PDB file of C-alpha atoms in Angstrom:
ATOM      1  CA  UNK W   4       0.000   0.000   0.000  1.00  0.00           C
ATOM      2  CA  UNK W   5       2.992   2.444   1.087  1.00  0.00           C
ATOM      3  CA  UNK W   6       4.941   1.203  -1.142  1.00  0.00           C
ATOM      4  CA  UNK W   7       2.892   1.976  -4.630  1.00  0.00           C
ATOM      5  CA  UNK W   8       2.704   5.482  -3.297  1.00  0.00           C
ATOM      6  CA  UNK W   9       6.313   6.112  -2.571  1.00  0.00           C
ATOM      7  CA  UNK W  10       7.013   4.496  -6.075  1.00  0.00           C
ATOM      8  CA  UNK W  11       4.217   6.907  -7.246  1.00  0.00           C
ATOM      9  CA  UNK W  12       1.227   4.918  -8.538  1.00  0.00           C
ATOM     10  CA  UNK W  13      -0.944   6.957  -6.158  1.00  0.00           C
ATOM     11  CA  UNK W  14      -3.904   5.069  -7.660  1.00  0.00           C
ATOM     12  CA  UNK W  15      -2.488   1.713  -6.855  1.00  0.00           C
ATOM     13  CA  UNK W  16      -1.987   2.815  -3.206  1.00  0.00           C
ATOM     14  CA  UNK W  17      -5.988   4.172  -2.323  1.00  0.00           C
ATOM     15  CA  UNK W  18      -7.361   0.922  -1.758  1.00  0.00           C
ATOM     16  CA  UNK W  19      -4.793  -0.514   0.027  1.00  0.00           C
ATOM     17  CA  UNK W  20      -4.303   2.752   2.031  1.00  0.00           C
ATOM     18  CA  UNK W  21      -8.510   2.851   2.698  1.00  0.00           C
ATOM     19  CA  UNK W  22      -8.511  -0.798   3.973  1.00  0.00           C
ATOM     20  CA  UNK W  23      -5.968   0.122   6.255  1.00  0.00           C
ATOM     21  CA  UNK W  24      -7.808   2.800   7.635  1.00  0.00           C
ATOM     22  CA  UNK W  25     -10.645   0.860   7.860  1.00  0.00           C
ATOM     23  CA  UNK W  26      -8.865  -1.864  10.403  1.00  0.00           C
ATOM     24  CA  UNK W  27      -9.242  -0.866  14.010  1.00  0.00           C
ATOM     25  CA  UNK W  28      -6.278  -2.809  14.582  1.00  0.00           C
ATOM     26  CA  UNK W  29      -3.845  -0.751  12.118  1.00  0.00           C
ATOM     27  CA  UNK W  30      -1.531   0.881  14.060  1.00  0.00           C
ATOM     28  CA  UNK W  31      -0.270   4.226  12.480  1.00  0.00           C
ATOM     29  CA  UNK W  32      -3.938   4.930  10.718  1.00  0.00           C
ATOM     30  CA  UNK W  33      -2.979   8.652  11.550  1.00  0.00           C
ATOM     31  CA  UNK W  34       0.204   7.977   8.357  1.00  0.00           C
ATOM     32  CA  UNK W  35      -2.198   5.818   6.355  1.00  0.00           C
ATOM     33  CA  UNK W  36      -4.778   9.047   6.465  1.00  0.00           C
ATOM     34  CA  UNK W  37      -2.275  11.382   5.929  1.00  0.00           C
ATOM     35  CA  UNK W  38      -0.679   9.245   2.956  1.00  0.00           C
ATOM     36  CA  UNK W  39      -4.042   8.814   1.739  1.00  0.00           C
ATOM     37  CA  UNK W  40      -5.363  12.062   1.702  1.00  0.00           C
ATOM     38  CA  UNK W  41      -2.026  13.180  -0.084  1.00  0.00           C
ATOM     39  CA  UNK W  42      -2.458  10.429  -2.818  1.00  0.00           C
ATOM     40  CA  UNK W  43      -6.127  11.508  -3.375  1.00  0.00           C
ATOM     41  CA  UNK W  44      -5.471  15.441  -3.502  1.00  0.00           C
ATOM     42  CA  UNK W  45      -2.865  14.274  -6.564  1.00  0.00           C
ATOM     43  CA  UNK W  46      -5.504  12.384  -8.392  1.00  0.00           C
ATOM     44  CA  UNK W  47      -7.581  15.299  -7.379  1.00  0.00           C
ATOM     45  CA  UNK W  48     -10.528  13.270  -6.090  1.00  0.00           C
ATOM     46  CA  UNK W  49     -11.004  16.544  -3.626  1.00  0.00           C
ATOM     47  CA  UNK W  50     -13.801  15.378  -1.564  1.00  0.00           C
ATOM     48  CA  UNK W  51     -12.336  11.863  -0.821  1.00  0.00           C
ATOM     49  CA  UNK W  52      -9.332  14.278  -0.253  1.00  0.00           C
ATOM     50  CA  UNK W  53     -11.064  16.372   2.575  1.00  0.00           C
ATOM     51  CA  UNK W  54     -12.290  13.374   4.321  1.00  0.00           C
ATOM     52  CA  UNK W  55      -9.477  11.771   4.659  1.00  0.00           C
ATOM     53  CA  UNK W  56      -7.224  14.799   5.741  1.00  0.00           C
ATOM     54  CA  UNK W  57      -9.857  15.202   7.880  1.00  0.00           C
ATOM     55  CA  UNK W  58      -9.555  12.185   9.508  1.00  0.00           C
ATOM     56  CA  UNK W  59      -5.298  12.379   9.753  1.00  0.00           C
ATOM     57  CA  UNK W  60      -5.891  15.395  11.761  1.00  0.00           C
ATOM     58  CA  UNK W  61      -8.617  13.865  14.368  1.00  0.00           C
ATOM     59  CA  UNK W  62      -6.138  11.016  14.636  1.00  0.00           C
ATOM     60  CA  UNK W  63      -3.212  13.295  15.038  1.00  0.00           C
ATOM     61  CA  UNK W  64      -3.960  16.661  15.827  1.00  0.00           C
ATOM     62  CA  UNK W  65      -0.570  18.156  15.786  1.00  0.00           C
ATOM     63  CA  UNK W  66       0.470  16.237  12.374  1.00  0.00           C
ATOM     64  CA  UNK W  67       1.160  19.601  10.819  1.00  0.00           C
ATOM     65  CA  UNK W  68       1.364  18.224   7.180  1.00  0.00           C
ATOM     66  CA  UNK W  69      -2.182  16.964   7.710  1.00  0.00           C
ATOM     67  CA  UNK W  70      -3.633  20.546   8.035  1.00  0.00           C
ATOM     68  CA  UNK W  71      -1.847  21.705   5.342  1.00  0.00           C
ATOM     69  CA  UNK W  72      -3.058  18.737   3.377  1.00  0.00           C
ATOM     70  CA  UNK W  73      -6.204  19.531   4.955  1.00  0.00           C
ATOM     71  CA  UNK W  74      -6.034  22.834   3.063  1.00  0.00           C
ATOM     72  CA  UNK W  75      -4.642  22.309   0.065  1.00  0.00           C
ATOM     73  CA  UNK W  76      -7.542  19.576  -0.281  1.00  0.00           C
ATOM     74  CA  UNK W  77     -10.391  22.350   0.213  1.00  0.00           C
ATOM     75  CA  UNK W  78      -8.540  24.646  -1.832  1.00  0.00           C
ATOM     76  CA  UNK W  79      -9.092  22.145  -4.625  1.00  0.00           C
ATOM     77  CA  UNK W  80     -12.714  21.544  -3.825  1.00  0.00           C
ATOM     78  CA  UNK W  81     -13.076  25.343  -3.724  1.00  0.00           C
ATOM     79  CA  UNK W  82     -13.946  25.500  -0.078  1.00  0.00           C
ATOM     80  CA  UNK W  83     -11.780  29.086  -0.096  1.00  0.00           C
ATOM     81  CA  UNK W  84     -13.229  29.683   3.347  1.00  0.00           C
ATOM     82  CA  UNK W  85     -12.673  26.459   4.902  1.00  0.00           C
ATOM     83  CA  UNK W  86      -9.005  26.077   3.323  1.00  0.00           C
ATOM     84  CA  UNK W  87      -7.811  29.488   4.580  1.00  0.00           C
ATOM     85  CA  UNK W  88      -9.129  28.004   8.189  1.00  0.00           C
ATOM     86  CA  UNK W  89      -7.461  24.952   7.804  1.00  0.00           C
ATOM     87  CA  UNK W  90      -4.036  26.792   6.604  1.00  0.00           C
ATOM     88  CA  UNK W  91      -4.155  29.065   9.689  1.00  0.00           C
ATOM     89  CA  UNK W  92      -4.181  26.364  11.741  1.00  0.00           C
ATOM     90  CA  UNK W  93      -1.198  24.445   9.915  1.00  0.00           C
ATOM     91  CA  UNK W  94       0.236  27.803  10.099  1.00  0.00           C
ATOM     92  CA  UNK W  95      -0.426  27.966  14.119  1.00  0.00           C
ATOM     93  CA  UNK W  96       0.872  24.642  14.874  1.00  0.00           C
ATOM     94  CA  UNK W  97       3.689  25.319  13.183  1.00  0.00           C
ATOM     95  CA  UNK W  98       4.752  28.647  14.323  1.00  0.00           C
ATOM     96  CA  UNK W  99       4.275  26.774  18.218  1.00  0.00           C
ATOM     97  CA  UNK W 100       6.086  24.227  17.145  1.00  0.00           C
ATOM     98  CA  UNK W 101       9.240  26.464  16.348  1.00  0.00           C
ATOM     99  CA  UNK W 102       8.591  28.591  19.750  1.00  0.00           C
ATOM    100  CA  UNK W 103       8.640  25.463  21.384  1.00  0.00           C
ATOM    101  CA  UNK W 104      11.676  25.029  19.887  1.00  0.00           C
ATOM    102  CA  UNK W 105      13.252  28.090  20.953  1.00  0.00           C
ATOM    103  CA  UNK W 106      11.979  27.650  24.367  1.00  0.00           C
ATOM    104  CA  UNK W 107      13.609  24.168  24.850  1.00  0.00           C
ATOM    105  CA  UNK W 108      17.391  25.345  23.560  1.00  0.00           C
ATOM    106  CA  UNK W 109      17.148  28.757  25.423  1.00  0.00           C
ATOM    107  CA  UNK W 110      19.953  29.110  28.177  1.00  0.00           C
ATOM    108  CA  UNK W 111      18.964  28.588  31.435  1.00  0.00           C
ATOM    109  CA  UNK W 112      19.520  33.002  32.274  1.00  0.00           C
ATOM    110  CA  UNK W 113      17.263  33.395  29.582  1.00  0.00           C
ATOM    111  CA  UNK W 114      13.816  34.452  31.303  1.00  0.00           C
ATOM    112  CA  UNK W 115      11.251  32.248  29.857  1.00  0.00           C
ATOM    113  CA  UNK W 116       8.459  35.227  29.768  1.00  0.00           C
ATOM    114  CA  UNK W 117      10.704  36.441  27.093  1.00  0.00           C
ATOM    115  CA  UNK W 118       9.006  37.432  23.547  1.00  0.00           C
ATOM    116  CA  UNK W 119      10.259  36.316  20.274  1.00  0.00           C
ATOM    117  CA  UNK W 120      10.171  40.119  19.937  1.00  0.00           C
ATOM    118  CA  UNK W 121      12.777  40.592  22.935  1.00  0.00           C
ATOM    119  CA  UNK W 122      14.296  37.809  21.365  1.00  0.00           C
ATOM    120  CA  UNK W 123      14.535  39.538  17.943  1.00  0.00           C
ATOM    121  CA  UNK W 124      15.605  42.613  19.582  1.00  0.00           C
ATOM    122  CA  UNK W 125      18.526  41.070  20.891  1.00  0.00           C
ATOM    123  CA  UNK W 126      19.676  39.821  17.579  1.00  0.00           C
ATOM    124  CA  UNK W 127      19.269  42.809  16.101  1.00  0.00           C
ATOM    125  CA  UNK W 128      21.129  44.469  18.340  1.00  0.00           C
ATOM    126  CA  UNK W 129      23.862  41.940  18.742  1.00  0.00           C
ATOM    127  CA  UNK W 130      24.058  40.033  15.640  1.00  0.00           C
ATOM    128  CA  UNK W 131      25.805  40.891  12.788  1.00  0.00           C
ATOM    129  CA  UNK W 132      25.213  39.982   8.877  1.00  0.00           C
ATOM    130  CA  UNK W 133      26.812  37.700   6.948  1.00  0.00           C
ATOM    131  CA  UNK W 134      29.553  40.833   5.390  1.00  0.00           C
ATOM    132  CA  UNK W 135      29.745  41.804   9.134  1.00  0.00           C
ATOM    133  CA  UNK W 136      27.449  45.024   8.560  1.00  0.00           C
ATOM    134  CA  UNK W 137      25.585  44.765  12.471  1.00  0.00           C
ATOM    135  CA  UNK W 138      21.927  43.572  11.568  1.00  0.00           C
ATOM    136  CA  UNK W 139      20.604  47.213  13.496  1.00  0.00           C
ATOM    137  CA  UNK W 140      22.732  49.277  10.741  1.00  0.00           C
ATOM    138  CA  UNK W 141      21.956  47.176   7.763  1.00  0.00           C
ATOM    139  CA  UNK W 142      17.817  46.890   8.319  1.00  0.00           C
ATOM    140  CA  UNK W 143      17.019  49.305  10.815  1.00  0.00           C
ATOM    141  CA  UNK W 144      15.709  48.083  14.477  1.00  0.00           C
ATOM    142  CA  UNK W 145      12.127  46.241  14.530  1.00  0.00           C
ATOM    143  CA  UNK W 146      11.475  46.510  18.222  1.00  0.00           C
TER     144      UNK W 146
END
């Protein structure tokens, strides 16, 4: 099933991919959703497309490439309202993911209230550019 879609027959893989999901006993039905819904939004069956996205992010809710599959699959079904939602919240999980991130590999002086805008601020004033030029010179403070 897996292996038709990474070899890219995306239309050999949907069946095997939808009896997977359809075994309560399958144990990563969150990547057999999530492969699925990417195989269908390539054949561009769209609804089939939304449902199973759909389902990869009930089964995994912070799979970000299921939202954005999500999306991309109502974009193609011209659900503009609906993808835009579903984009945002790709978008959200992955901009916590990367302050998450941040938070984990910060020093331990560093106060963990801090901002990515203190955080920014301190680069700018402290960093310098690739040709040396100090970031605050070269683009002007955002603080």
């Amino acid at each position: 099933m897996l292996t038709e879609y990474l070899v890219g027959d995306a239309e050999a893989a949907v069946p095997g991919l939808q009896s997977a999901l359809q075994s309560p006993s399958f144990p990563d039905a969150w990547r057999a959703a999530t492969t699925l819904a990417i195989a269908l939004r390539q054949l561009e069956r769209w609804p089939e497309a939304v449902d199973a996205a759909r389902t990869a992010t009930r089964l995994q809710p912070t799979l970000i490439t299921a939202h954005g599959t999500l999306a991309q699959a109502l974009l193609g079904h011209k659900k503009m309202s609906a993808a835009l939602s579903a984009a945002r919240e790709a978008l959200r999980r992955l901009v916590q993911r990367r302050h998450d991130a941040v938070d984990a590999r910060k020093p331990s002086w560093w106060p963990r209230s801090a901002s990515l805008a203190t955080a920014r601020s301190i680069v700018v004033e402290h960093c310098s550019t690739f040709d040396g030029t100090p970031v605050a010179t070269k683009y002007g403070k955002y603080t």
